Amino acid sequence: MSDEGGIGVLVLAGTPIGQAGDAPARLAAELAGADVVAAEDTRRLRRLTADLGVTISGRVVSYFEGNESARTPSLVEALLAGQRVVLVTDAGMPSVSDPGYRLVAAAVEQGVRVTAVPGPSAVLTALAVSGLPVDRFCFEGFLPRKAGERARRLTALAAEERTLVFFEAPHRTEAALAAMAQAWGDDRPAAVCRELTKTHEEVRRGGLRELAEWAAGGVRGEVTIVVAGAPGGPTVANDPESLRSAVAHMEEAGVSRKDAIVEVARAAGVPKREVYNLVHSS
């Protein structure tokens, strides 16, 4: 409970990504003992506490993307008044593609202690079951929704040699995989992990084009995509036809010619002027 006369503590509490039984014992204790529980979805919180057999005695407030900025100051006030604030999101660790970063940053700025209850993570779970290299990886969160911005991001990642992990909405999974295949090659190994730890858990492995064709049949549930990193060296061939084609693909996706030339030159490891000349001489 509250630390009378002193500064409180912010607890980032990881919650199950599927089965309630995966929750650590400490999660129940933190929820029961909190002065304030800030939840991304209070209805999901009620379901979780029912599954855990926990009764929350403190104040429960909503804390989601739409009210993060407005609610953060009042939560910092509670912390400065000595209260213990527990932050939970719908699944996984707060602030990892979920609400939380603003509150953590504001708490740290005020000298508030920030700690965490480690819990299940869709990023690490998908990485572990993907069958792809796990020694070095990077998490890219959600890709941009607009085709042009997505193509620009993927081209910028073309030379990334670490395994890449993405979150994606089920209805955008096919488009994301198709864009990856176009940017990185049809045969780049990948895995689509959906409904991790849940009853209908499924992991599909294969080349990006193959997975895009599978996703065309419809995808349901929470989706995490894991993609093998680029092989060493440039990932866009530097022959004239490949360079022109790469720029054309980006332009078709809505990227300006200027930006496409810059990104393709970087990915191919050639001077920007060389790509410019090739494109404008065709």
XYZ file of N, CA and C in Angstrom:
846
model
N 0.841 -1.194 0.000
C 0.000 0.000 0.000
C 0.876 1.243 0.000
N 0.303 2.389 0.337
C 1.026 3.643 0.216
C 2.176 3.761 1.183
N 3.165 4.531 0.776
C 4.345 4.784 1.587
C 4.178 6.168 2.204
N 3.550 6.250 3.388
C 3.224 7.517 3.993
C 4.491 8.321 4.295
N 4.443 9.573 3.882
C 5.579 10.445 4.155
C 6.667 10.366 3.119
N 6.542 9.471 2.142
C 7.574 9.336 1.123
C 6.974 9.262 -0.257
N 7.829 9.061 -1.252
C 7.369 8.923 -2.630
C 6.949 7.484 -2.869
N 5.902 7.306 -3.659
C 5.397 5.974 -3.943
C 6.225 5.219 -4.964
N 5.636 4.159 -5.503
C 6.322 3.286 -6.449
C 5.386 3.009 -7.627
N 5.938 3.073 -8.815
C 5.200 2.692 -10.018
C 5.588 1.265 -10.379
N 4.591 0.383 -10.484
C 4.832 -1.023 -10.804
C 4.242 -1.330 -12.175
N 5.087 -1.702 -13.124
C 4.630 -2.140 -14.444
C 4.402 -3.641 -14.356
N 3.139 -4.039 -14.432
C 2.810 -5.444 -14.193
C 2.481 -6.164 -15.492
N 3.317 -7.115 -15.857
C 3.060 -7.922 -17.035
C 1.863 -8.836 -16.815
N 0.984 -8.928 -17.808
C -0.202 -9.780 -17.693
C -0.160 -10.887 -18.745
N -0.891 -11.975 -18.534
C -0.853 -13.100 -19.478
C -1.253 -12.684 -20.891
N -0.607 -13.270 -21.886
C -0.968 -12.991 -23.284
C -2.015 -13.980 -23.772
N -2.352 -14.956 -22.933
C -3.361 -15.939 -23.310
C -4.014 -16.550 -22.090
N -3.346 -17.509 -21.494
C -3.920 -18.238 -20.377
C -3.649 -17.531 -19.055
N -4.695 -17.378 -18.252
C -4.552 -16.723 -16.950
C -3.573 -17.483 -16.050
N -3.463 -18.788 -16.270
C -2.559 -19.590 -15.452
C -1.097 -19.232 -15.638
N -0.779 -18.460 -16.684
C 0.610 -18.036 -16.897
C 0.994 -16.840 -16.031
N 0.033 -16.259 -15.331
C 0.325 -15.083 -14.505
C 1.217 -15.460 -13.338
N 2.252 -14.647 -13.073
C 3.105 -14.930 -11.910
C 2.351 -14.658 -10.617
N 2.701 -15.345 -9.554
C 2.023 -15.182 -8.267
C 2.103 -13.737 -7.777
N 3.186 -13.063 -8.082
C 3.364 -11.696 -7.610
C 2.355 -10.734 -8.230
N 1.835 -11.061 -9.425
C 0.854 -10.184 -10.057
C -0.379 -10.056 -9.175
N -0.864 -11.169 -8.657
C -2.039 -11.146 -7.784
C -1.774 -10.309 -6.541
N -0.598 -10.472 -5.963
C -0.265 -9.718 -4.748
C -0.201 -8.224 -5.023
N 0.371 -7.840 -6.165
C 0.482 -6.418 -6.499
C -0.895 -5.800 -6.747
N -1.760 -6.516 -7.457
C -3.096 -5.999 -7.719
C -3.890 -5.831 -6.428
N -3.761 -6.807 -5.536
C -4.504 -6.748 -4.279
C -3.995 -5.634 -3.366
N -2.700 -5.335 -3.441
C -2.119 -4.367 -2.516
C -1.943 -2.970 -3.055
N -2.372 -2.719 -4.289
C -2.151 -1.410 -4.904
C -3.089 -0.348 -4.341
N -2.582 0.875 -4.281
C -3.445 2.016 -3.954
C -4.237 2.424 -5.191
N -3.586 2.330 -6.350
C -4.231 2.660 -7.618
C -3.840 1.600 -8.643
N -4.832 1.105 -9.362
C -4.558 0.223 -10.499
C -4.996 0.959 -11.752
N -4.047 1.231 -12.636
C -4.338 1.885 -13.910
C -4.371 0.801 -14.976
N -5.517 0.639 -15.634
C -5.709 -0.476 -16.563
C -6.078 0.018 -17.949
N -5.496 -0.605 -18.970
C -5.826 -0.251 -20.353
C -7.309 -0.505 -20.638
N -7.849 -1.582 -20.082
C -9.258 -1.918 -20.253
C -9.763 -2.447 -18.914
N -10.598 -1.691 -18.242
C -11.050 -2.087 -16.901
C -11.902 -3.354 -16.950
N -12.578 -3.608 -18.078
C -13.364 -4.833 -18.177
C -12.455 -6.055 -18.230
N -11.377 -5.953 -18.990
C -10.421 -7.067 -19.028
C -9.772 -7.264 -17.668
N -9.535 -6.158 -16.974
C -8.965 -6.261 -15.631
C -9.905 -7.042 -14.720
N -11.199 -6.771 -14.804
C -12.157 -7.496 -13.965
C -12.140 -8.987 -14.279
N -12.032 -9.320 -15.564
C -11.973 -10.744 -15.919
C -10.708 -11.396 -15.367
N -9.586 -10.649 -15.461
C -8.317 -11.193 -14.978
C -8.358 -11.409 -13.467
N -8.848 -10.425 -12.741
C -8.891 -10.572 -11.276
C -9.838 -11.702 -10.869
N -10.918 -11.888 -11.625
C -11.825 -12.996 -11.328
C -11.111 -14.325 -11.533
N -10.346 -14.417 -12.629
C -9.596 -15.659 -12.903
C -8.540 -15.919 -11.825
N -7.955 -14.846 -11.322
C -6.891 -14.991 -10.322
C -7.427 -15.071 -8.898
N -8.711 -14.826 -8.731
C -9.294 -14.834 -7.386
C -8.809 -13.676 -6.544
N -8.644 -12.516 -7.177
C -8.091 -11.334 -6.498
C -9.173 -10.279 -6.313
N -9.165 -9.644 -5.159
C -10.037 -8.504 -4.912
C -9.177 -7.255 -4.816
N -9.463 -6.275 -5.653
C -8.700 -5.022 -5.632
C -9.344 -4.072 -4.630
N -8.579 -3.632 -3.654
C -9.106 -2.714 -2.640
C -8.823 -1.261 -2.981
N -7.861 -1.014 -3.873
C -7.507 0.345 -4.241
C -8.413 0.911 -5.318
N -8.073 2.084 -5.773
C -8.843 2.769 -6.815
C -8.448 2.224 -8.191
N -9.432 2.010 -9.061
C -9.182 1.531 -10.419
C -9.501 2.658 -11.395
N -8.545 2.962 -12.287
C -8.762 3.991 -13.307
C -8.374 3.432 -14.667
N -8.980 3.969 -15.701
C -8.619 3.551 -17.055
C -7.395 4.341 -17.512
N -6.540 3.683 -18.276
C -5.323 4.333 -18.789
C -5.025 3.701 -20.131
N -5.485 4.348 -21.201
C -5.332 3.791 -22.540
C -4.843 4.881 -23.485
N -4.648 4.512 -24.739
C -4.041 5.436 -25.698
C -4.776 6.773 -25.768
N -6.103 6.730 -25.669
C -6.873 7.952 -25.814
C -6.801 8.917 -24.649
N -6.443 8.432 -23.456
C -6.394 9.336 -22.296
C -5.047 9.361 -21.581
N -4.031 8.727 -22.187
C -2.699 8.685 -21.571
C -2.188 10.068 -21.177
N -2.194 10.981 -22.130
C -1.631 12.312 -21.879
C -2.378 13.032 -20.764
N -3.717 12.936 -20.774
C -4.522 13.646 -19.781
C -4.433 13.023 -18.398
N -4.297 11.702 -18.328
C -4.341 11.031 -17.034
C -2.971 10.913 -16.370
N -1.903 11.007 -17.147
C -0.562 10.845 -16.566
C -0.292 11.799 -15.400
N -0.604 13.105 -15.494
C -0.306 14.009 -14.366
C -0.961 13.587 -13.051
N -2.211 13.113 -13.090
C -2.872 12.716 -11.843
C -2.242 11.459 -11.250
N -1.766 10.563 -12.100
C -1.093 9.368 -11.591
C 0.261 9.728 -10.982
N 0.958 10.683 -11.586
C 2.225 11.146 -11.006
C 1.966 11.809 -9.658
N 0.877 12.551 -9.556
C 0.521 13.161 -8.261
C 0.311 12.095 -7.199
N -0.364 11.018 -7.567
C -0.586 9.917 -6.626
C 0.733 9.307 -6.194
N 1.650 9.149 -7.130
C 2.973 8.600 -6.802
C 3.735 9.529 -5.863
N 3.687 10.809 -6.142
C 4.398 11.778 -5.293
C 3.777 11.878 -3.909
N 2.505 11.476 -3.802
C 1.829 11.478 -2.499
C 2.112 10.204 -1.714
N 2.929 9.333 -2.296
C 3.324 8.122 -1.585
C 2.544 6.880 -1.929
N 1.736 6.930 -2.973
C 0.908 5.774 -3.317
C 1.632 4.795 -4.241
N 1.180 3.551 -4.169
C 1.725 2.490 -5.025
C 0.767 2.332 -6.203
N 1.259 2.641 -7.393
C 0.438 2.597 -8.599
C 0.866 1.400 -9.438
N -0.083 0.532 -9.751
C 0.185 -0.638 -10.588
C -0.444 -0.403 -11.959
N 0.357 -0.521 -12.996
C -0.113 -0.320 -14.363
C -0.185 -1.658 -15.085
N -1.357 -1.957 -15.663
C -1.518 -3.188 -16.440
C -2.131 -2.840 -17.795
N -1.745 -3.594 -18.809
C -2.356 -3.452 -20.130
C -3.135 -4.726 -20.431
N -3.726 -4.789 -21.630
C -4.570 -5.940 -21.953
C -3.795 -7.254 -21.921
N -2.549 -7.224 -22.367
C -1.729 -8.431 -22.396
C -0.266 -8.038 -22.530
N 0.604 -8.772 -21.852
C 2.036 -8.498 -21.966
C 2.501 -7.371 -21.063
N 3.646 -6.801 -21.411
C 4.288 -5.789 -20.577
C 3.885 -4.375 -20.968
N 3.410 -3.577 -20.024
C 3.083 -2.177 -20.323
C 4.261 -1.455 -20.958
N 3.951 -0.539 -21.856
C 4.879 0.328 -22.592
C 5.511 -0.349 -23.808
N 5.366 -1.668 -23.975
C 5.880 -2.349 -25.162
C 4.748 -2.409 -26.182
N 4.688 -1.408 -27.070
C 3.582 -1.234 -28.015
C 2.243 -1.127 -27.293
N 2.262 -0.674 -26.064
C 1.075 -0.499 -25.243
C 1.247 0.775 -24.421
N 0.167 1.267 -23.807
C 0.318 2.439 -22.943
C 1.332 2.196 -21.825
N 1.994 3.261 -21.398
C 2.928 3.127 -20.281
C 4.144 4.019 -20.371
N 4.643 4.229 -21.583
C 5.894 4.986 -21.716
C 5.783 6.385 -21.132
N 4.675 7.076 -21.420
C 4.528 8.448 -20.920
C 4.576 8.491 -19.395
N 3.896 7.540 -18.768
C 3.865 7.514 -17.306
C 5.235 7.176 -16.737
N 5.918 6.225 -17.346
C 7.264 5.873 -16.883
C 8.196 7.076 -16.991
N 8.173 7.745 -18.142
C 9.046 8.904 -18.347
C 8.747 10.004 -17.337
N 7.454 10.260 -17.096
C 7.075 11.309 -16.149
C 7.459 10.931 -14.725
N 7.314 9.655 -14.369
C 7.675 9.205 -13.027
C 9.188 9.304 -12.804
N 9.952 8.879 -13.781
C 11.416 8.947 -13.671
C 11.868 10.395 -13.520
N 11.245 11.287 -14.274
C 11.602 12.708 -14.203
C 11.383 13.277 -12.805
N 10.386 12.734 -12.097
C 10.076 13.208 -10.745
C 10.805 12.423 -9.659
N 11.694 11.526 -10.053
C 12.467 10.767 -9.079
C 11.710 9.618 -8.444
N 10.620 9.179 -9.083
C 9.827 8.069 -8.571
C 10.473 6.745 -8.951
N 10.479 5.810 -8.024
C 11.023 4.482 -8.318
C 10.058 3.739 -9.238
N 10.618 3.123 -10.289
C 9.828 2.331 -11.232
C 10.350 0.901 -11.202
N 9.454 -0.051 -11.004
C 9.840 -1.452 -11.009
C 8.845 -2.231 -11.860
N 9.034 -3.526 -11.963
C 8.164 -4.322 -12.834
C 7.911 -5.702 -12.263
N 6.767 -6.231 -12.622
C 6.453 -7.636 -12.376
C 6.665 -8.342 -13.714
N 7.733 -9.111 -13.868
C 7.977 -9.765 -15.160
C 6.823 -10.705 -15.501
N 6.473 -10.724 -16.758
C 5.376 -11.593 -17.170
C 5.554 -12.069 -18.586
N 4.564 -12.785 -19.116
C 4.637 -13.290 -20.487
C 4.809 -12.157 -21.489
N 5.522 -12.444 -22.562
C 5.769 -11.452 -23.608
C 5.531 -12.089 -24.969
N 4.656 -11.473 -25.776
C 4.409 -12.010 -27.117
C 5.665 -11.933 -27.970
N 6.479 -10.887 -27.753
C 7.710 -10.728 -28.535
C 8.645 -11.917 -28.307
N 8.947 -12.196 -27.056
C 9.896 -13.262 -26.738
C 9.309 -14.641 -27.005
N 8.009 -14.812 -26.760
C 7.380 -16.103 -27.017
C 7.417 -16.445 -28.498
N 7.049 -15.476 -29.346
C 7.069 -15.706 -30.788
C 8.488 -15.973 -31.275
N 9.428 -15.201 -30.776
C 10.825 -15.386 -31.160
C 11.296 -16.790 -30.808
N 10.931 -17.254 -29.620
C 11.400 -18.561 -29.153
C 10.837 -19.707 -29.979
N 9.570 -19.600 -30.424
C 8.959 -20.721 -31.145
C 9.098 -20.606 -32.656
N 9.648 -19.504 -33.133
C 9.715 -19.264 -34.578
C 10.634 -20.221 -35.319
N 11.665 -20.706 -34.640
C 12.664 -21.532 -35.309
C 13.718 -20.713 -36.020
N 13.681 -19.392 -35.858
C 14.654 -18.496 -36.477
C 15.718 -18.100 -35.453
N 16.848 -17.566 -35.889
C 17.924 -17.212 -34.954
C 17.443 -16.264 -33.849
N 17.840 -16.531 -32.620
C 17.394 -15.727 -31.485
C 18.539 -15.018 -30.762
N 19.764 -15.198 -31.258
C 20.899 -14.616 -30.535
C 20.920 -13.095 -30.632
N 20.419 -12.545 -31.745
C 20.327 -11.098 -31.922
C 19.016 -10.797 -32.633
N 18.231 -9.876 -32.084
C 16.957 -9.552 -32.713
C 16.595 -8.111 -32.419
N 15.623 -7.581 -33.173
C 15.103 -6.247 -32.904
C 13.584 -6.275 -33.038
N 12.919 -5.495 -32.215
C 11.465 -5.428 -32.204
C 11.035 -4.142 -32.883
N 10.198 -4.260 -33.919
C 9.785 -3.105 -34.715
C 8.338 -2.687 -34.473
N 7.629 -3.370 -33.572
C 6.256 -2.988 -33.285
C 5.351 -3.154 -34.494
N 4.390 -2.231 -34.654
C 3.464 -2.282 -35.783
C 4.031 -1.510 -36.970
N 3.880 -2.060 -38.167
C 4.260 -1.348 -39.380
C 3.239 -0.235 -39.656
N 3.643 0.817 -40.373
C 2.674 1.860 -40.759
C 1.523 1.266 -41.553
N 0.345 1.843 -41.404
C -0.829 1.340 -42.117
C -0.807 1.713 -43.600
N -0.319 2.921 -43.914
C -0.316 3.372 -45.298
C 0.776 2.659 -46.094
N 0.426 2.235 -47.313
C 1.341 1.429 -48.127
C 2.672 2.121 -48.369
N 2.645 3.409 -48.687
C 3.885 4.124 -48.965
C 4.796 4.197 -47.768
N 4.228 4.537 -46.610
C 5.035 4.616 -45.391
C 5.566 3.235 -45.005
N 4.736 2.206 -45.216
C 5.173 0.839 -44.902
C 6.327 0.425 -45.801
N 6.233 0.722 -47.094
C 7.310 0.381 -48.031
C 8.595 1.094 -47.662
N 8.480 2.341 -47.240
C 9.663 3.110 -46.846
C 10.338 2.483 -45.621
N 9.516 2.091 -44.654
C 10.069 1.463 -43.449
C 10.752 0.148 -43.779
N 10.119 -0.670 -44.609
C 10.690 -1.979 -44.943
C 11.981 -1.835 -45.744
N 12.023 -0.885 -46.650
C 13.257 -0.663 -47.411
C 14.371 -0.206 -46.488
N 14.040 0.622 -45.503
C 15.040 1.087 -44.545
C 15.602 -0.072 -43.715
N 14.810 -1.139 -43.574
C 15.235 -2.301 -42.789
C 15.861 -3.392 -43.655
N 16.020 -3.133 -44.933
C 16.475 -4.171 -45.864
C 17.823 -4.763 -45.498
N 18.703 -3.966 -44.923
C 20.045 -4.453 -44.597
C 20.162 -4.947 -43.154
N 19.049 -4.946 -42.395
C 19.091 -5.372 -40.992
C 19.370 -6.871 -40.901
N 20.473 -7.227 -40.273
C 20.875 -8.633 -40.213
C 20.310 -9.368 -39.002
N 19.753 -8.636 -38.045
C 19.150 -9.294 -36.884
C 17.750 -9.813 -37.230
N 17.292 -10.833 -36.519
C 15.927 -11.310 -36.680
C 14.973 -10.181 -36.281
N 13.903 -10.000 -37.063
C 12.963 -8.910 -36.834
C 11.639 -9.438 -36.304
N 11.065 -8.728 -35.348
C 9.782 -9.116 -34.759
C 8.800 -7.953 -34.920
N 7.604 -8.268 -35.408
C 6.565 -7.254 -35.627
C 5.257 -7.698 -34.985
N 4.462 -6.736 -34.560
C 3.061 -6.984 -34.250
C 2.257 -6.587 -35.486
N 1.122 -7.249 -35.707
C 0.279 -6.857 -36.831
C -1.175 -7.186 -36.533
N -2.081 -6.361 -37.064
C -3.510 -6.629 -36.953
C -3.863 -7.764 -37.905
N -4.794 -8.633 -37.534
C -5.114 -9.774 -38.400
C -5.551 -9.369 -39.801
N -6.333 -8.288 -39.926
C -6.832 -7.902 -41.242
C -5.765 -7.239 -42.111
N -4.600 -6.904 -41.523
C -3.506 -6.330 -42.317
C -2.338 -7.297 -42.490
N -2.483 -8.517 -42.017
C -1.369 -9.472 -42.054
C -0.965 -9.824 -43.479
N -1.938 -10.085 -44.346
C -1.610 -10.429 -45.731
C -0.845 -9.284 -46.400
N -1.331 -8.054 -46.254
C -0.679 -6.900 -46.884
C 0.728 -6.703 -46.338
N 0.904 -6.904 -45.045
C 2.229 -6.745 -44.448
C 3.203 -7.779 -44.989
N 2.771 -9.028 -45.047
C 3.645 -10.097 -45.548
C 3.971 -9.899 -47.030
N 2.984 -9.466 -47.817
C 3.225 -9.220 -49.237
C 4.218 -8.078 -49.434
N 4.093 -7.036 -48.608
C 5.030 -5.907 -48.693
C 6.434 -6.336 -48.287
N 6.528 -7.195 -47.282
C 7.835 -7.711 -46.866
C 8.460 -8.542 -47.986
N 7.644 -9.384 -48.627
C 8.151 -10.215 -49.726
C 8.671 -9.340 -50.860
N 7.950 -8.272 -51.149
C 8.363 -7.374 -52.222
C 9.654 -6.652 -51.871
N 9.786 -6.265 -50.606
C 10.964 -5.509 -50.184
C 12.178 -6.392 -49.922
N 11.951 -7.598 -49.424
C 13.064 -8.421 -48.955
C 13.235 -9.734 -49.703
N 12.315 -10.066 -50.599
C 12.430 -11.311 -51.354
C 11.393 -12.330 -50.929
N 10.858 -13.046 -51.896
C 9.795 -14.013 -51.633
C 10.199 -15.115 -50.672
N 11.477 -15.491 -50.704
C 11.913 -16.671 -49.957
C 12.526 -16.365 -48.598
N 12.503 -15.104 -48.170
C 13.060 -14.782 -46.841
C 12.293 -15.575 -45.776
N 12.972 -16.385 -44.954
C 12.270 -17.212 -43.956
C 11.548 -16.353 -42.923
N 10.366 -16.806 -42.533
C 9.571 -16.072 -41.554
C 8.626 -17.028 -40.843
N 7.999 -16.512 -39.790
C 6.992 -17.276 -39.055
C 5.874 -16.330 -38.643
N 4.645 -16.763 -38.827
C 3.495 -16.006 -38.346
C 2.945 -16.745 -37.134
N 2.954 -16.073 -36.001
C 2.510 -16.683 -34.747
C 1.208 -16.010 -34.322
N 0.155 -16.766 -34.223
C -1.127 -16.158 -33.840
C -1.719 -16.873 -32.628
N -2.433 -16.100 -31.819
C -3.099 -16.620 -30.632
C -2.130 -17.384 -29.725
N -0.949 -16.836 -29.516
C 0.065 -17.500 -28.709
C -0.454 -17.842 -27.313
N -0.212 -19.065 -26.903
C -0.582 -19.652 -25.600
C -2.087 -19.866 -25.444
N -2.883 -19.509 -26.462
C -4.329 -19.683 -26.362
C -4.754 -21.018 -26.973
N -6.028 -21.314 -26.886
C -6.546 -22.600 -27.358
C -6.244 -22.844 -28.830
N -6.369 -21.799 -29.648
C -6.177 -21.956 -31.095
C -4.804 -21.438 -31.556
N -3.816 -21.590 -30.716
C -2.456 -21.174 -31.072
C -2.026 -21.831 -32.382
N -1.367 -21.025 -33.231
C -0.880 -21.552 -34.511
C 0.405 -20.836 -34.889
N 1.385 -21.593 -35.355
C 2.637 -21.027 -35.862
C 2.844 -21.547 -37.274
N 2.831 -20.631 -38.244
C 3.055 -20.992 -39.648
C 4.440 -20.513 -40.043
N 5.231 -21.398 -40.598
C 6.593 -21.069 -40.998
C 6.748 -21.256 -42.504
N 7.574 -20.422 -43.121
C 7.803 -20.541 -44.554
C 8.408 -19.274 -45.106
N 8.480 -19.169 -46.424
C 8.961 -17.954 -47.057
C 7.879 -16.877 -46.988
N 8.287 -15.627 -47.131
C 7.339 -14.525 -47.014
C 6.201 -14.604 -48.025
N 6.497 -14.931 -49.279
C 5.444 -15.018 -50.291
C 4.472 -16.147 -49.970
N 5.011 -17.281 -49.576
C 4.162 -18.421 -49.204
C 3.231 -18.048 -48.051
N 3.769 -17.349 -47.060
C 2.958 -16.952 -45.911
C 1.913 -15.912 -46.296
N 2.266 -15.009 -47.218
C 1.292 -14.019 -47.685
C 0.121 -14.710 -48.381
N 0.427 -15.730 -49.178
C -0.634 -16.468 -49.871
C -1.518 -17.203 -48.871
N -0.905 -17.741 -47.826
C -1.698 -18.385 -46.764
C -2.600 -17.372 -46.068
N -2.061 -16.201 -45.759
C -2.818 -15.178 -45.043
C -3.973 -14.624 -45.870
N -3.902 -14.788 -47.203
C -4.974 -14.301 -48.065
C -6.301 -14.995 -47.754
N -6.238 -16.157 -47.130
C -7.449 -16.881 -46.759
C -8.103 -16.345 -45.504
N -7.486 -15.343 -44.885
C -8.040 -14.757 -43.666
C -7.269 -15.197 -42.439
N -6.996 -14.248 -41.563
C -6.256 -14.520 -40.334
C -7.057 -13.974 -39.159
N -7.126 -14.723 -38.091
C -7.851 -14.283 -36.901
C -6.927 -14.241 -35.699
N -7.281 -13.411 -34.739
C -6.560 -13.384 -33.472
C -5.371 -12.448 -33.459
N -4.665 -12.462 -32.337
C -3.478 -11.630 -32.163
C -2.335 -12.210 -32.985
N -1.626 -11.355 -33.725
C -0.598 -11.831 -34.662
C 0.758 -11.214 -34.340
N 1.781 -12.056 -34.312
C 3.165 -11.616 -34.202
C 3.932 -12.248 -35.353
N 4.674 -11.439 -36.099
C 5.435 -11.928 -37.256
C 6.917 -11.872 -36.943
N 7.603 -12.952 -37.186
C 9.057 -13.027 -36.983
C 9.700 -13.296 -38.342
N 10.706 -12.493 -38.695
C 11.336 -12.606 -40.007
C 12.850 -12.714 -39.837
N 13.458 -13.620 -40.585
C 14.916 -13.765 -40.534
C 15.585 -12.479 -40.996
N 16.723 -12.176 -40.415
C 17.475 -10.998 -40.824
C 18.071 -11.175 -42.213
N 18.540 -10.076 -42.758
C 19.136 -10.106 -44.089
C 20.476 -10.829 -44.059
N 20.810 -11.535 -45.119
C 22.150 -12.111 -45.205
C 23.160 -10.979 -45.301
N 24.402 -11.253 -45.002
C 25.417 -10.197 -45.032
C 25.525 -9.543 -46.398
N 25.818 -8.266 -46.387
C 25.976 -7.524 -47.636
C 24.686 -6.866 -48.061
N 24.722 -6.071 -49.131
C 23.539 -5.363 -49.613
C 22.395 -6.320 -49.904
N 21.144 -5.892 -49.650
C 19.995 -6.757 -49.870
C 19.201 -6.360 -51.102
N 19.599 -5.305 -51.797
C 19.034 -4.972 -53.103
C 20.170 -5.133 -54.107
N 19.983 -6.002 -55.101
C 21.043 -6.214 -56.087
C 21.389 -4.885 -56.760
N 22.682 -4.693 -57.054
C 23.088 -3.392 -57.590
C 23.253 -3.366 -59.108
N 22.635 -4.344 -59.814
C 22.627 -4.259 -61.276
C 21.551 -3.244 -61.680
N 21.688 -2.622 -62.827
C 20.764 -1.549 -63.241
C 19.289 -1.935 -63.187
N 18.937 -3.116 -63.695
C 17.532 -3.498 -63.747
C 16.937 -3.650 -62.345
N 17.711 -4.251 -61.416
C 17.223 -4.440 -60.056
C 17.034 -3.097 -59.352
N 17.945 -2.173 -59.585
C 17.836 -0.859 -58.958
C 16.605 -0.110 -59.473
N 16.410 -0.136 -60.785
C 15.221 0.523 -61.354
C 13.932 -0.118 -60.819
N 13.926 -1.445 -60.779
C 12.737 -2.161 -60.329
C 12.412 -1.845 -58.873
N 13.438 -1.775 -58.023
C 13.221 -1.484 -56.601
C 12.619 -0.093 -56.418
N 13.122 0.874 -57.174
C 12.571 2.234 -57.093
C 11.126 2.238 -57.582
N 10.858 1.542 -58.673
C 9.507 1.496 -59.228
C 8.517 0.882 -58.249
N 8.938 -0.186 -57.554
C 8.059 -0.832 -56.578
C 7.706 0.139 -55.456
N 8.689 0.896 -54.982
C 8.427 1.846 -53.906
C 7.507 2.966 -54.381
N 7.709 3.417 -55.614
C 6.834 4.468 -56.144
C 5.396 3.970 -56.278
N 5.229 2.729 -56.680
C 3.886 2.146 -56.801
C 3.196 2.094 -55.450
N 3.994 1.946 -54.387
C 3.440 1.886 -53.024
C 3.170 3.271 -52.459
N 3.500 4.315 -53.221
C 3.199 5.664 -52.771
C 4.376 6.460 -52.264
N 5.592 5.899 -52.307
C 6.788 6.616 -51.863
C 7.228 7.572 -52.973
N 7.657 8.762 -52.614
C 8.115 9.700 -53.634
C 9.369 9.154 -54.300
N 9.587 9.563 -55.556
C 10.759 9.071 -56.284
C 12.053 9.457 -55.557
N 12.108 10.666 -55.037
C 13.305 11.130 -54.330
C 13.619 10.228 -53.142
N 12.600 9.948 -52.308
C 12.812 9.098 -51.141
C 13.142 7.673 -51.545
N 12.488 7.181 -52.601
C 12.741 5.817 -53.062
C 14.186 5.667 -53.518
N 14.706 6.644 -54.232
C 16.094 6.597 -54.705
C 17.060 6.552 -53.524
N 16.797 7.360 -52.509
C 17.662 7.390 -51.324
C 17.677 6.035 -50.636
N 16.482 5.452 -50.417
C 16.398 4.189 -49.685
C 16.999 3.032 -50.485
N 16.745 2.994 -51.779
C 17.277 1.907 -52.608
C 18.801 2.002 -52.689
N 19.327 3.201 -52.834
C 20.785 3.363 -52.884
C 21.428 2.873 -51.599
N 20.796 3.202 -50.464
C 21.348 2.765 -49.170
C 21.301 1.242 -49.050
N 20.159 0.646 -49.426
C 20.013 -0.808 -49.307
C 20.934 -1.564 -50.255
N 21.222 -0.970 -51.415
C 22.081 -1.633 -52.403
C 23.560 -1.332 -52.199
N 23.832 -0.351 -51.358
C 25.224 0.003 -51.113
C 25.886 0.690 -52.291
N 25.122 1.517 -53.013
C 25.671 2.247 -54.157
C 25.401 3.738 -53.972
N 26.130 4.600 -54.671
C 25.903 6.046 -54.547
C 24.501 6.439 -54.997
N 23.939 7.401 -54.313
C 22.595 7.890 -54.631
C 22.535 8.409 -56.077
N 23.607 9.076 -56.515
C 23.646 9.632 -57.864
C 23.534 8.537 -58.920
N 24.121 7.372 -58.639
C 24.056 6.266 -59.607
C 22.622 5.805 -59.813
N 21.875 5.661 -58.723
C 20.474 5.245 -58.838
C 19.662 6.335 -59.533
N 19.913 7.578 -59.176
C 19.216 8.702 -59.792
C 19.396 8.691 -61.301
N 20.629 8.530 -61.745
C 20.920 8.526 -63.189
C 20.224 7.371 -63.894
N 20.220 6.191 -63.272
C 19.585 5.024 -63.880
C 18.085 5.241 -64.039
N 17.447 5.781 -62.988
C 16.005 5.984 -63.011
C 15.624 7.030 -64.055
N 16.390 8.093 -64.151
C 16.023 9.181 -65.044
C 16.513 8.986 -66.482
N 17.253 7.915 -66.690
C 17.700 7.644 -68.065
C 16.847 6.552 -68.704
N 15.939 5.970 -67.919
C 15.126 4.869 -68.458
C 13.902 5.391 -69.181
